[in-house]
Amino acid sequence: MTYDTLILGAGAAGMMCAAHCGGRVLVVDHAKAAGEKIRISGGGRCNFTNMFAEPANFISGNPHFCKSALARFTQWDFVAMVDKAGIKWHEKTLGQLFCDNSAKDIVKMLLDLMEQAGAELWLETAVEGVSREGDLFQVRLVRSGRPMTVEAKRVVLATGGKSIPKMGATGIAYQIAQGFGLKVTDTRPALVPLTFSSQPFAGISGTAIPGRVRAGNGSFDEAVLFTHRGLSGPAILQASSYWTEGDSIHMTLCPENDWMALLRQARTDTPRRQIGTALAEHLPKKLAQLLDETWGLQDQLANTTDKRLSEVAALLADWELTPTGSEGYRTAEVTLGGIDTNGLSSKTMEAKDVPGLYAIGECVDVTGWLGGFNFQWAWSSAMACAKAI
Ligand code: FDA
C-alpha cells in the first residue's frame, strides 16, 4: 500500500503535522507512546508556547529562516487550538504558557486531532532508513521486531534531535537528510547545565540567586543555580546555547544591586566588618563565604579604599568562569544545529533539491530559547509543512 504522507516521529512536530496535512497519512514512532517529550515537559505541565515568541528567540545558521513559519502559525494560533480543546492554561512567568492540569492534555488534543484527520499511528515502529525509487519513497521500518518497507509519495522527517537518548532520541533525521544530499550543521547539546571538573560549587550545591549570565552574544537575566557539578538554572541553560567549549561565561550576581553603592554603605554602617562578611547581607551566606575564600575578601571595610571596593564590585558584576563542559545530551533539553536551513524552503519545509522530502521541528537547524519557544517552532514548522502538503 502507498501512503500520501509518511511522517517519521510522533513527537510534537510529527503529530501536529499529521493532524493537519490531510490525505492518507501514516505516522511511525519507535516509542511505546506518542509525544513522550510533551508529556514530561514543563515539569509535567508542558510550557507549550510563549506569549512573546518572535524570531529573535531562535538560534539558527540563518536567523531569517524561521520568520515565515512563525508568522503564519503564531503562538496565538496554538493558544486558540488549546482553547478549542477546552484545555485551561496560565502564564507562569516571562510569557511562558503552561497547562493548568497536565501536559497529557496536549498529547491527547493532538492524538484526537490526528484521529479526526484519519491519520494512522504505528507505535513501536523504528525507522531504519529511507530511499527513493522513481517518484516514491521507500521507508525501511522495524515494526514490533519485524522488518518491513512502506511506500509513500512524501516523507516528513520529524524524529527530533539527539537530546535525551534514554527517551529514544536517535538523530536519525540527520542521517536520512545527509543520505539525500542535504547538509547538516554541527550539532551540540543546548539548554543544558554547565560543568566544572574541579566542582567549585559542590559545597554550595542547591543555592540559587538572581543572575545575569552572558555567553557569546547571548545575555539572560534569570535564576542561577549552583550545583554539585557546576551551574544550572534558567539563566545558565539559556546561556549554554550560546556557549562553546573552551569559552568563558560572565555572570553578574543579583544584577539589580548597585554593588559599589552597597559596599560603600556597608563601609559607613559597619566599618569593622570584613568585605566578605558585608556581602553575606546581600547574598546567600554560603555563596558569600565561597567568594570570600576565592577572592580573598578579608580586608576590613574601614581600611578599604574606593579603588578596592570598585574592584570587588566589578567582580560581583562580571564574574568570569570557564566551564569545562556540559552535562551533554543526557540532560540537554534540545539539540543546537541540525538540518541546514539553506537546503529547505522556509515556506513549506520541503527540501529544495528533493521534492517530497520535508523536515520539521527540532531536527532542523532552528533552536529556541528556554520558555516554550521550542514547542512553538515544532507547531509552526509542522503547520507550514502541513499546509504545503
Ligand atoms: P520530539 O523529540 O518531540 O519527537 C521526535 C519523535 O521521534 C520521538 O517521539 C521519538 O521517539 C521519535 N524517533 C526518534 N528516532 C526514531 C527512530 N529511529 N524511529 C522511530 N521514531 C524515532 N520545549 C518547550 O517549548 N517547552 C517545554 O516545556 C519543554 N520542556 C522540555 C523538557 C525536557 C525534559 C526536554 C528533553 C525537552 C523539553 N522541551 C521543551 C523541548 C521540546 O520537547 C522539543 O523541542 C520538542 O519535543 C521537539 O519536537 P519534535 O517533534 O521535533 O521532536
XYZ file of C-alpha atoms and ligand atoms in Angstrom:
442
model
C 0.000 0.000 0.000
C 1.207 3.530 -0.746
C 0.691 6.409 1.677
C 0.405 10.013 0.553
C 2.493 11.114 3.505
C 4.665 9.120 5.875
C 5.664 11.102 8.958
C 8.707 9.826 10.830
C 8.326 10.591 14.549
C 5.176 11.064 16.641
C 6.555 13.908 18.733
C 5.281 17.475 18.891
C 6.021 18.328 15.257
C 5.049 14.976 13.739
C 1.676 14.811 15.487
C 0.864 18.437 14.682
C 1.646 17.833 11.022
C -0.342 14.572 10.887
C -3.360 16.318 12.398
C -3.424 18.946 9.664
C -1.950 17.662 6.411
C -4.838 15.582 5.003
C -4.691 12.649 2.594
C -3.640 9.119 3.522
C -1.197 9.670 6.378
C 0.879 7.274 8.464
C 2.923 8.362 11.485
C 5.537 5.963 12.863
C 7.474 6.131 16.124
C 9.642 3.605 17.930
C 8.368 4.681 21.351
C 5.568 2.926 23.201
C 3.556 6.148 23.352
C 3.323 9.269 21.203
C 4.524 12.683 22.422
C 6.682 11.465 25.278
C 8.706 14.694 25.457
C 5.497 16.714 25.602
C 4.330 14.522 28.472
C 7.413 15.166 30.625
C 7.922 18.790 29.554
C 7.488 21.766 31.848
C 7.577 19.568 34.937
C 4.551 17.624 33.607
C 2.559 20.771 32.712
C 4.106 21.478 29.265
C 5.269 25.016 28.600
C 3.550 24.795 25.221
C 4.328 28.272 23.893
C 5.429 31.770 24.832
C 3.305 34.924 24.558
C 6.304 36.876 23.325
C 7.612 34.380 20.746
C 9.347 36.114 17.846
C 12.221 35.217 15.504
C 14.782 36.811 17.875
C 14.159 33.946 20.322
C 15.610 31.372 17.929
C 19.188 30.432 17.062
C 19.977 29.250 13.542
C 22.673 29.462 10.896
C 20.100 31.568 9.040
C 18.172 33.710 11.567
C 15.628 34.682 8.879
C 14.583 31.097 8.127
C 12.086 30.718 10.997
C 10.274 34.002 10.260
C 7.784 32.791 7.680
C 6.553 29.736 9.603
C 6.350 31.619 12.904
C 4.363 34.431 11.276
C 1.921 32.077 9.550
C 1.182 29.976 12.640
C 1.739 32.076 15.746
C 1.638 31.368 19.466
C -1.912 32.787 19.466
C -2.970 30.288 16.796
C -1.761 27.495 19.066
C -3.480 29.076 22.076
C -6.710 29.114 20.011
C -6.306 25.350 19.400
C -5.718 24.745 23.102
C -8.781 26.852 23.971
C -10.903 24.972 21.448
C -9.860 21.699 23.083
C -11.018 23.115 26.431
C -7.533 22.960 27.953
C -7.061 25.505 30.705
C -3.730 27.310 30.851
C -1.870 30.045 32.696
C 1.156 32.273 32.285
C 3.823 31.223 34.752
C 6.446 33.899 34.148
C 8.028 35.805 31.235
C 5.155 34.928 28.887
C 5.586 31.162 29.391
C 2.226 29.393 28.997
C 1.612 26.123 30.841
C -1.348 23.736 31.146
C -3.253 24.173 34.411
C -3.795 20.445 34.653
C -1.341 18.212 32.788
C 0.905 18.033 29.727
C -1.034 14.879 28.846
C -3.901 17.185 27.808
C -1.742 18.491 24.929
C -0.810 14.947 23.854
C -4.492 13.945 23.956
C -5.506 17.033 21.958
C -3.018 16.138 19.216
C -3.996 12.453 19.193
C -7.696 13.416 18.954
C -6.965 15.782 16.057
C -4.940 13.065 14.312
C -7.803 10.635 14.704
C -10.302 13.189 13.347
C -7.988 13.706 10.366
C -7.874 9.938 9.787
C -4.106 9.659 10.279
C -2.766 6.213 11.175
C -0.269 5.850 14.027
C 2.143 2.942 14.345
C 3.997 2.883 17.640
C 6.947 0.599 18.489
C 8.000 1.038 14.883
C 11.620 2.038 14.329
C 12.773 3.892 11.242
C 15.863 2.280 9.759
C 16.321 4.292 6.561
C 14.718 5.983 3.568
C 15.492 5.684 -0.139
C 13.695 6.729 -3.309
C 12.716 4.821 -6.411
C 11.122 6.961 -9.107
C 8.502 9.202 -7.534
C 8.063 7.106 -4.413
C 9.963 6.942 -1.155
C 10.717 3.535 0.353
C 10.889 3.683 4.135
C 12.525 0.756 5.911
C 10.879 0.081 9.248
C 11.089 -2.483 12.010
C 7.588 -2.914 13.431
C 7.350 -4.921 16.648
C 10.624 -6.605 15.707
C 9.584 -7.324 12.091
C 11.443 -5.603 9.218
C 9.198 -4.124 6.537
C 9.164 -1.443 3.835
C 6.410 1.123 3.364
C 5.969 3.313 0.285
C 4.960 6.950 0.350
C 4.693 9.911 -2.006
C 6.061 12.249 0.660
C 8.225 11.744 3.726
C 8.340 14.163 6.652
C 11.397 13.985 8.930
C 10.123 14.718 12.451
C 12.323 12.497 14.599
C 13.743 15.399 16.622
C 17.321 15.831 17.790
C 19.780 13.887 19.915
C 18.811 15.130 23.352
C 17.909 12.551 25.975
C 18.807 9.269 24.213
C 17.166 7.414 27.115
C 13.848 8.739 25.810
C 14.509 7.394 22.323
C 16.320 10.314 20.640
C 18.396 8.941 17.771
C 19.403 11.742 15.426
C 18.307 9.542 12.507
C 16.786 12.571 10.723
C 20.321 13.881 10.175
C 21.464 10.594 8.591
C 18.439 10.408 6.308
C 18.846 14.053 5.285
C 22.537 13.518 4.526
C 21.649 10.423 2.528
C 19.608 12.694 0.249
C 22.467 15.181 -0.083
C 21.236 17.713 2.486
C 23.818 19.356 4.724
C 23.674 19.082 8.499
C 25.304 21.782 10.632
C 27.399 20.901 13.687
C 25.132 19.728 16.476
C 25.661 20.072 20.215
C 23.642 19.898 23.425
C 21.818 23.124 24.353
C 19.648 24.306 27.243
C 21.958 22.205 29.367
C 23.692 22.609 32.764
C 27.387 23.555 32.586
C 30.019 21.588 34.476
C 33.426 22.265 36.046
C 35.838 19.378 36.604
C 37.070 20.975 39.855
C 33.477 21.087 41.183
C 33.979 24.546 42.754
C 30.341 24.844 43.830
C 29.880 21.404 45.402
C 29.868 22.997 48.872
C 27.044 25.401 47.982
C 25.029 22.977 45.846
C 21.335 23.899 45.878
C 21.966 27.651 46.375
C 20.117 29.873 43.872
C 20.404 33.599 43.172
C 19.139 36.053 40.552
C 21.842 36.490 37.926
C 22.687 37.884 34.530
C 24.660 35.367 32.512
C 26.415 36.220 29.274
C 27.956 33.766 26.810
C 28.869 34.610 23.235
C 26.266 37.156 22.144
C 23.546 35.856 24.480
C 22.648 37.546 27.778
C 19.937 36.350 30.150
C 18.536 37.699 33.428
C 17.073 34.784 35.344
C 17.887 32.495 38.263
C 21.270 30.784 38.555
C 21.530 27.533 40.492
C 24.826 26.284 41.921
C 25.053 22.510 41.658
C 27.384 19.743 42.712
C 28.800 19.500 39.192
C 28.649 23.186 38.234
C 25.930 25.628 37.257
C 22.304 25.293 36.240
C 19.058 27.267 36.492
C 17.290 29.088 33.654
C 19.942 31.794 33.090
C 22.655 29.139 32.683
C 20.513 26.863 30.475
C 19.767 29.827 28.209
C 23.426 30.901 28.079
C 24.532 27.310 27.339
C 23.017 27.660 23.852
C 25.491 30.480 23.171
C 28.480 28.836 24.872
C 31.137 26.821 23.077
C 33.644 24.578 24.771
C 36.759 26.456 25.899
C 34.942 29.807 26.194
C 34.201 31.540 29.462
C 30.862 32.837 30.665
C 30.319 36.107 32.539
C 27.971 36.301 35.477
C 26.520 39.314 37.300
C 25.332 38.387 40.773
C 21.982 39.973 41.676
C 22.025 42.385 38.703
C 19.511 44.717 40.358
C 22.080 45.505 43.075
C 24.329 48.556 42.744
C 27.252 46.727 44.341
C 29.504 49.782 44.652
C 26.784 51.735 46.480
C 26.044 48.760 48.765
C 29.714 48.249 49.661
C 30.216 51.954 50.369
C 27.127 51.954 52.576
C 28.457 48.894 54.421
C 31.765 50.743 54.999
C 29.829 53.618 56.587
C 27.414 51.468 58.620
C 29.701 48.635 59.716
C 33.329 49.766 59.276
C 34.754 46.980 61.485
C 33.366 44.244 59.268
C 35.342 42.452 56.565
C 34.184 42.830 52.966
C 33.171 39.151 52.779
C 31.033 39.436 55.912
C 29.307 42.519 54.489
C 28.475 40.591 51.320
C 26.614 37.992 53.370
C 23.947 40.706 53.948
C 23.123 40.679 50.241
C 23.951 37.130 49.093
C 23.233 33.653 50.471
C 25.716 33.103 53.341
C 27.395 30.068 51.789
C 27.955 31.886 48.498
C 29.390 34.934 50.302
C 31.777 32.590 52.155
C 32.868 30.967 48.904
C 33.537 34.372 47.315
C 35.403 35.453 50.445
C 37.725 32.428 50.097
C 38.034 32.631 46.298
C 38.627 36.362 46.001
C 40.323 36.998 49.389
C 37.792 39.459 50.819
C 39.163 39.604 54.359
C 40.063 43.337 54.273
C 38.334 45.370 56.985
C 35.929 47.835 55.403
C 37.270 50.806 57.407
C 40.689 50.325 55.777
C 39.334 49.769 52.286
C 39.782 52.373 49.576
C 37.170 53.198 46.937
C 39.520 51.624 44.402
C 39.459 48.299 46.251
C 35.671 48.467 46.655
C 35.231 49.115 42.967
C 37.463 46.085 42.202
C 35.185 43.901 44.325
C 32.053 45.486 42.806
C 33.466 44.739 39.343
C 34.000 41.072 40.276
C 30.404 40.806 41.508
C 29.139 42.450 38.328
C 31.317 40.434 35.977
C 32.428 37.091 37.401
C 34.293 35.250 34.678
C 34.037 31.479 34.811
C 35.274 28.847 32.386
C 33.148 25.699 32.411
C 34.973 22.526 31.390
C 31.926 21.021 29.723
C 28.190 20.460 29.902
C 26.004 17.617 31.101
C 25.629 16.700 27.428
C 22.722 15.101 25.607
C 21.906 13.087 28.742
C 20.064 16.105 30.187
C 20.041 18.732 27.387
C 16.531 19.953 26.584
C 17.374 20.446 22.926
C 19.966 19.950 20.214
C 21.551 23.052 18.749
C 22.098 22.845 14.993
C 20.600 20.282 12.655
C 19.487 20.020 9.041
C 20.920 23.070 7.274
C 18.113 25.513 6.505
C 19.805 26.504 3.235
C 18.591 23.213 1.784
C 14.952 23.769 2.861
C 12.132 26.057 1.759
C 11.190 28.334 4.676
C 7.625 28.397 3.361
C 6.990 24.667 3.104
C 9.916 22.942 4.910
C 10.430 20.874 1.755
C 13.982 20.029 0.689
C 14.763 22.300 -2.253
C 16.512 19.555 -4.212
C 14.445 16.567 -3.067
C 10.766 17.112 -3.926
C 8.529 15.307 -1.453
C 11.045 15.257 1.419
C 10.241 17.606 4.330
C 11.919 18.324 7.689
C 10.175 19.893 10.696
C 10.711 20.504 14.409
C 13.925 20.051 16.312
C 15.806 18.136 13.594
C 16.032 21.419 11.639
C 18.766 23.948 12.484
C 16.376 26.218 14.413
C 16.721 26.150 18.197
C 14.530 28.124 20.554
C 15.318 29.693 23.895
C 14.008 28.159 27.093
C 10.390 29.117 27.769
C 8.056 27.403 25.283
C 9.865 28.528 22.133
C 10.936 25.055 21.037
C 7.394 23.747 21.059
C 6.275 26.852 19.148
C 8.856 26.031 16.475
C 7.542 22.441 16.370
C 3.945 23.711 15.903
C 4.813 26.441 13.382
C 7.151 24.364 11.208
C 4.676 21.459 11.267
C 1.855 23.733 10.115
C 3.980 25.233 7.327
C 4.627 21.696 6.085
C 1.033 20.504 6.580
C -0.383 23.466 4.642
C 2.021 22.828 1.761
C 1.096 19.156 1.611
P 10.405 15.091 19.524
O 11.690 14.712 20.189
O 9.308 15.629 20.345
O 9.814 13.852 18.738
C 10.610 13.001 17.964
C 9.984 11.630 17.948
O 10.722 10.809 17.033
C 10.048 10.937 19.302
O 8.742 10.529 19.661
C 10.993 9.763 19.085
O 10.598 8.608 19.806
C 10.876 9.520 17.590
N 12.065 8.865 16.996
C 13.362 9.257 17.092
N 14.141 8.410 16.394
C 13.328 7.471 15.837
C 13.545 6.334 15.007
N 14.765 5.979 14.609
N 12.473 5.603 14.657
C 11.216 5.955 15.050
N 10.954 7.006 15.820
C 12.002 7.773 16.219
N 10.197 22.776 24.876
C 9.292 23.737 25.130
O 8.993 24.542 24.250
N 8.702 23.799 26.353
C 8.984 22.923 27.356
O 8.380 22.964 28.447
C 9.991 21.940 27.101
N 10.367 21.087 28.090
C 11.265 20.101 27.816
C 11.647 19.221 28.839
C 12.553 18.209 28.567
C 12.987 17.297 29.684
C 13.081 18.064 27.260
C 14.035 16.961 26.934
C 12.713 18.943 26.256
C 11.823 19.974 26.516
N 11.450 20.889 25.537
C 10.544 21.870 25.822
C 11.947 20.759 24.143
C 10.882 20.044 23.299
O 10.494 18.859 23.965
C 11.406 19.697 21.911
O 11.975 20.838 21.312
C 10.275 19.169 21.039
O 9.753 17.998 21.628
C 10.753 18.881 19.637
O 9.691 18.313 18.928
P 9.962 17.291 17.726
O 8.622 16.760 17.344
O 10.822 17.914 16.706
O 10.826 16.114 18.379
